[in-house]
mmCIF file with all atom_site columns, C-alpha atoms in Angstrom:
data_model
loop_
_atom_site.group_PDB
_atom_site.id
_atom_site.type_symbol
_atom_site.label_atom_id
_atom_site.label_alt_id
_atom_site.label_comp_id
_atom_site.label_asym_id
_atom_site.label_entity_id
_atom_site.label_seq_id
_atom_site.pdbx_PDB_ins_code
_atom_site.Cartn_x
_atom_site.Cartn_y
_atom_site.Cartn_z
_atom_site.occupancy
_atom_site.B_iso_or_equiv
_atom_site.pdbx_formal_charge
_atom_site.auth_seq_id
_atom_site.auth_comp_id
_atom_site.auth_asym_id
_atom_site.auth_atom_id
_atom_site.pdbx_PDB_model_num
ATOM 1  C CA . UNK A 1 1  ? -70.634 1.086  13.644  1.00 91.00 ? 1  UNK A CA 1
ATOM 2  C CA . UNK A 1 2  ? -67.839 -0.388 11.532  1.00 92.00 ? 2  UNK A CA 1
ATOM 3  C CA . UNK A 1 3  ? -66.043 2.975  11.486  1.00 96.00 ? 3  UNK A CA 1
ATOM 4  C CA . UNK A 1 4  ? -66.122 3.084  15.270  1.00 96.00 ? 4  UNK A CA 1
ATOM 5  C CA . UNK A 1 5  ? -64.826 -0.469 15.545  1.00 96.00 ? 5  UNK A CA 1
ATOM 6  C CA . UNK A 1 6  ? -61.983 0.128  13.073  1.00 97.00 ? 6  UNK A CA 1
ATOM 7  C CA . UNK A 1 7  ? -61.059 3.391  14.819  1.00 97.00 ? 7  UNK A CA 1
ATOM 8  C CA . UNK A 1 8  ? -61.052 1.711  18.222  1.00 97.00 ? 8  UNK A CA 1
ATOM 9  C CA . UNK A 1 9  ? -58.837 -1.126 16.961  1.00 98.00 ? 9  UNK A CA 1
ATOM 10 C CA . UNK A 1 10 ? -56.448 1.339  15.295  1.00 98.00 ? 10 UNK A CA 1
ATOM 11 C CA . UNK A 1 11 ? -56.297 3.479  18.436  1.00 97.00 ? 11 UNK A CA 1
ATOM 12 C CA . UNK A 1 12 ? -55.677 0.461  20.641  1.00 97.00 ? 12 UNK A CA 1
ATOM 13 C CA . UNK A 1 13 ? -52.935 -0.730 18.300  1.00 97.00 ? 13 UNK A CA 1
ATOM 14 C CA . UNK A 1 14 ? -51.246 2.700  18.336  1.00 97.00 ? 14 UNK A CA 1
ATOM 15 C CA . UNK A 1 15 ? -51.498 2.863  22.130  1.00 96.00 ? 15 UNK A CA 1
ATOM 16 C CA . UNK A 1 16 ? -49.998 -0.619 22.437  1.00 96.00 ? 16 UNK A CA 1
ATOM 17 C CA . UNK A 1 17 ? -47.088 0.254  20.148  1.00 95.00 ? 17 UNK A CA 1
ATOM 18 C CA . UNK A 1 18 ? -46.441 3.507  22.037  1.00 92.00 ? 18 UNK A CA 1
ATOM 19 C CA . UNK A 1 19 ? -46.579 1.690  25.385  1.00 92.00 ? 19 UNK A CA 1
ATOM 20 C CA . UNK A 1 20 ? -44.166 -1.020 24.285  1.00 92.00 ? 20 UNK A CA 1
ATOM 21 C CA . UNK A 1 21 ? -41.797 1.577  22.816  1.00 91.00 ? 21 UNK A CA 1
ATOM 22 C CA . UNK A 1 22 ? -41.889 3.592  26.039  1.00 88.00 ? 22 UNK A CA 1
ATOM 23 C CA . UNK A 1 23 ? -41.357 0.552  28.250  1.00 87.00 ? 23 UNK A CA 1
ATOM 24 C CA . UNK A 1 24 ? -38.248 -0.391 26.291  1.00 90.00 ? 24 UNK A CA 1
ATOM 25 C CA . UNK A 1 25 ? -36.656 2.893  27.401  1.00 90.00 ? 25 UNK A CA 1
ATOM 26 C CA . UNK A 1 26 ? -34.455 2.286  30.496  1.00 88.00 ? 26 UNK A CA 1
ATOM 27 C CA . UNK A 1 27 ? -35.455 5.615  32.101  1.00 89.00 ? 27 UNK A CA 1
ATOM 28 C CA . UNK A 1 28 ? -39.141 4.730  31.892  1.00 86.00 ? 28 UNK A CA 1
ATOM 29 C CA . UNK A 1 29 ? -38.436 1.264  33.307  1.00 87.00 ? 29 UNK A CA 1
ATOM 30 C CA . UNK A 1 30 ? -36.751 2.819  36.347  1.00 88.00 ? 30 UNK A CA 1
ATOM 31 C CA . UNK A 1 31 ? -39.550 5.378  36.856  1.00 87.00 ? 31 UNK A CA 1
ATOM 32 C CA . UNK A 1 32 ? -42.234 2.669  36.710  1.00 83.00 ? 32 UNK A CA 1
ATOM 33 C CA . UNK A 1 33 ? -40.293 0.438  39.101  1.00 87.00 ? 33 UNK A CA 1
ATOM 34 C CA . UNK A 1 34 ? -39.837 -2.404 36.614  1.00 84.00 ? 34 UNK A CA 1
ATOM 35 C CA . UNK A 1 35 ? -36.085 -2.480 37.212  1.00 86.00 ? 35 UNK A CA 1
ATOM 36 C CA . UNK A 1 36 ? -33.969 -1.098 40.025  1.00 88.00 ? 36 UNK A CA 1
ATOM 37 C CA . UNK A 1 37 ? -31.734 1.873  39.264  1.00 86.00 ? 37 UNK A CA 1
ATOM 38 C CA . UNK A 1 38 ? -28.081 0.999  38.878  1.00 83.00 ? 38 UNK A CA 1
ATOM 39 C CA . UNK A 1 39 ? -25.855 2.342  41.643  1.00 84.00 ? 39 UNK A CA 1
ATOM 40 C CA . UNK A 1 40 ? -23.694 5.272  40.658  1.00 82.00 ? 40 UNK A CA 1
ATOM 41 C CA . UNK A 1 41 ? -20.080 4.189  40.301  1.00 83.00 ? 41 UNK A CA 1
ATOM 42 C CA . UNK A 1 42 ? -17.387 6.805  40.688  1.00 84.00 ? 42 UNK A CA 1
ATOM 43 C CA . UNK A 1 43 ? -14.562 6.174  38.252  1.00 80.00 ? 43 UNK A CA 1
ATOM 44 C CA . UNK A 1 44 ? -11.126 6.521  39.756  1.00 86.00 ? 44 UNK A CA 1
ATOM 45 C CA . UNK A 1 45 ? -8.421  8.088  37.648  1.00 87.00 ? 45 UNK A CA 1
ATOM 46 C CA . UNK A 1 46 ? -5.829  5.630  36.463  1.00 86.00 ? 46 UNK A CA 1
ATOM 47 C CA . UNK A 1 47 ? -2.214  6.677  36.888  1.00 86.00 ? 47 UNK A CA 1
ATOM 48 C CA . UNK A 1 48 ? -0.457  7.860  33.771  1.00 87.00 ? 48 UNK A CA 1
ATOM 49 C CA . UNK A 1 49 ? 1.621   5.104  32.181  1.00 86.00 ? 49 UNK A CA 1
ATOM 50 C CA . UNK A 1 50 ? 5.355   5.395  32.600  1.00 88.00 ? 50 UNK A CA 1
ATOM 51 C CA . UNK A 1 51 ? 7.252   5.193  29.337  1.00 85.00 ? 51 UNK A CA 1
ATOM 52 C CA . UNK A 1 52 ? 10.279  2.916  29.411  1.00 84.00 ? 52 UNK A CA 1
ATOM 53 C CA . UNK A 1 53 ? 13.587  4.653  28.782  1.00 84.00 ? 53 UNK A CA 1
ATOM 54 C CA . UNK A 1 54 ? 14.620  4.733  25.145  1.00 79.00 ? 54 UNK A CA 1
ATOM 55 C CA . UNK A 1 55 ? 17.230  2.183  24.183  1.00 75.00 ? 55 UNK A CA 1
ATOM 56 C CA . UNK A 1 56 ? 20.434  3.678  22.814  1.00 72.00 ? 56 UNK A CA 1
ATOM 57 C CA . UNK A 1 57 ? 20.428  3.616  19.033  1.00 64.00 ? 57 UNK A CA 1
ATOM 58 C CA . UNK A 1 58 ? 23.544  2.178  17.493  1.00 62.00 ? 58 UNK A CA 1
ATOM 59 C CA . UNK A 1 59 ? 24.192  3.796  14.139  1.00 55.00 ? 59 UNK A CA 1
ATOM 60 C CA . UNK A 1 60 ? 26.158  1.941  11.521  1.00 59.00 ? 60 UNK A CA 1
ATOM 61 C CA . UNK A 1 61 ? 29.485  3.398  10.579  1.00 57.00 ? 61 UNK A CA 1
ATOM 62 C CA . UNK A 1 62 ? 29.097  5.793  7.689   1.00 60.00 ? 62 UNK A CA 1
ATOM 63 C CA . UNK A 1 63 ? 25.291  5.849  7.744   1.00 61.00 ? 63 UNK A CA 1
ATOM 64 C CA . UNK A 1 64 ? 23.733  9.328  7.796   1.00 58.00 ? 64 UNK A CA 1
ATOM 65 C CA . UNK A 1 65 ? 21.533  10.372 10.712  1.00 68.00 ? 65 UNK A CA 1
ATOM 66 C CA . UNK A 1 66 ? 17.774  10.587 10.314  1.00 71.00 ? 66 UNK A CA 1
ATOM 67 C CA . UNK A 1 67 ? 16.627  13.885 8.828   1.00 68.00 ? 67 UNK A CA 1
ATOM 68 C CA . UNK A 1 68 ? 19.886  14.719 7.068   1.00 72.00 ? 68 UNK A CA 1
ATOM 69 C CA . UNK A 1 69 ? 19.907  15.379 3.291   1.00 69.00 ? 69 UNK A CA 1
ATOM 70 C CA . UNK A 1 70 ? 22.593  12.723 2.819   1.00 70.00 ? 70 UNK A CA 1
ATOM 71 C CA . UNK A 1 71 ? 20.010  10.154 3.852   1.00 70.00 ? 71 UNK A CA 1
ATOM 72 C CA . UNK A 1 72 ? 17.823  10.951 0.851   1.00 70.00 ? 72 UNK A CA 1
ATOM 73 C CA . UNK A 1 73 ? 20.524  11.197 -1.764  1.00 70.00 ? 73 UNK A CA 1
ATOM 74 C CA . UNK A 1 74 ? 22.923  8.460  -0.645  1.00 69.00 ? 74 UNK A CA 1
ATOM 75 C CA . UNK A 1 75 ? 24.365  6.437  -3.535  1.00 69.00 ? 75 UNK A CA 1
ATOM 76 C CA . UNK A 1 76 ? 23.623  3.072  -1.942  1.00 67.00 ? 76 UNK A CA 1
ATOM 77 C CA . UNK A 1 77 ? 19.933  4.016  -1.826  1.00 67.00 ? 77 UNK A CA 1
ATOM 78 C CA . UNK A 1 78 ? 19.839  4.136  -5.613  1.00 64.00 ? 78 UNK A CA 1
ATOM 79 C CA . UNK A 1 79 ? 21.848  0.954  -6.211  1.00 64.00 ? 79 UNK A CA 1
ATOM 80 C CA . UNK A 1 80 ? 19.191  -0.528 -8.533  1.00 58.00 ? 80 UNK A CA 1
ATOM 81 C CA . UNK A 1 81 ? 18.856  2.560  -10.742 1.00 58.00 ? 81 UNK A CA 1
ATOM 82 C CA . UNK A 1 82 ? 20.901  2.436  -13.936 1.00 58.00 ? 82 UNK A CA 1
ATOM 83 C CA . UNK A 1 83 ? 22.992  5.549  -14.705 1.00 57.00 ? 83 UNK A CA 1
#
């Protein structure tokens, strides 16, 4: 008799846990009518952003352009290095 009672309690507990876990699922909630389904919203495509025109770069007199070897090995870059 005690085995039956313990088995029934364990089965009821497992069924309760499974039911609660299932009811927390939004799809199950909609199927059971607990909540209303959300209306389908069609996303509109946003227009591509327009990049502002690049400002003209004013280079200092005598400064090498970006990507040139003189930029790496310029003497004023190594002003703190002792000869």
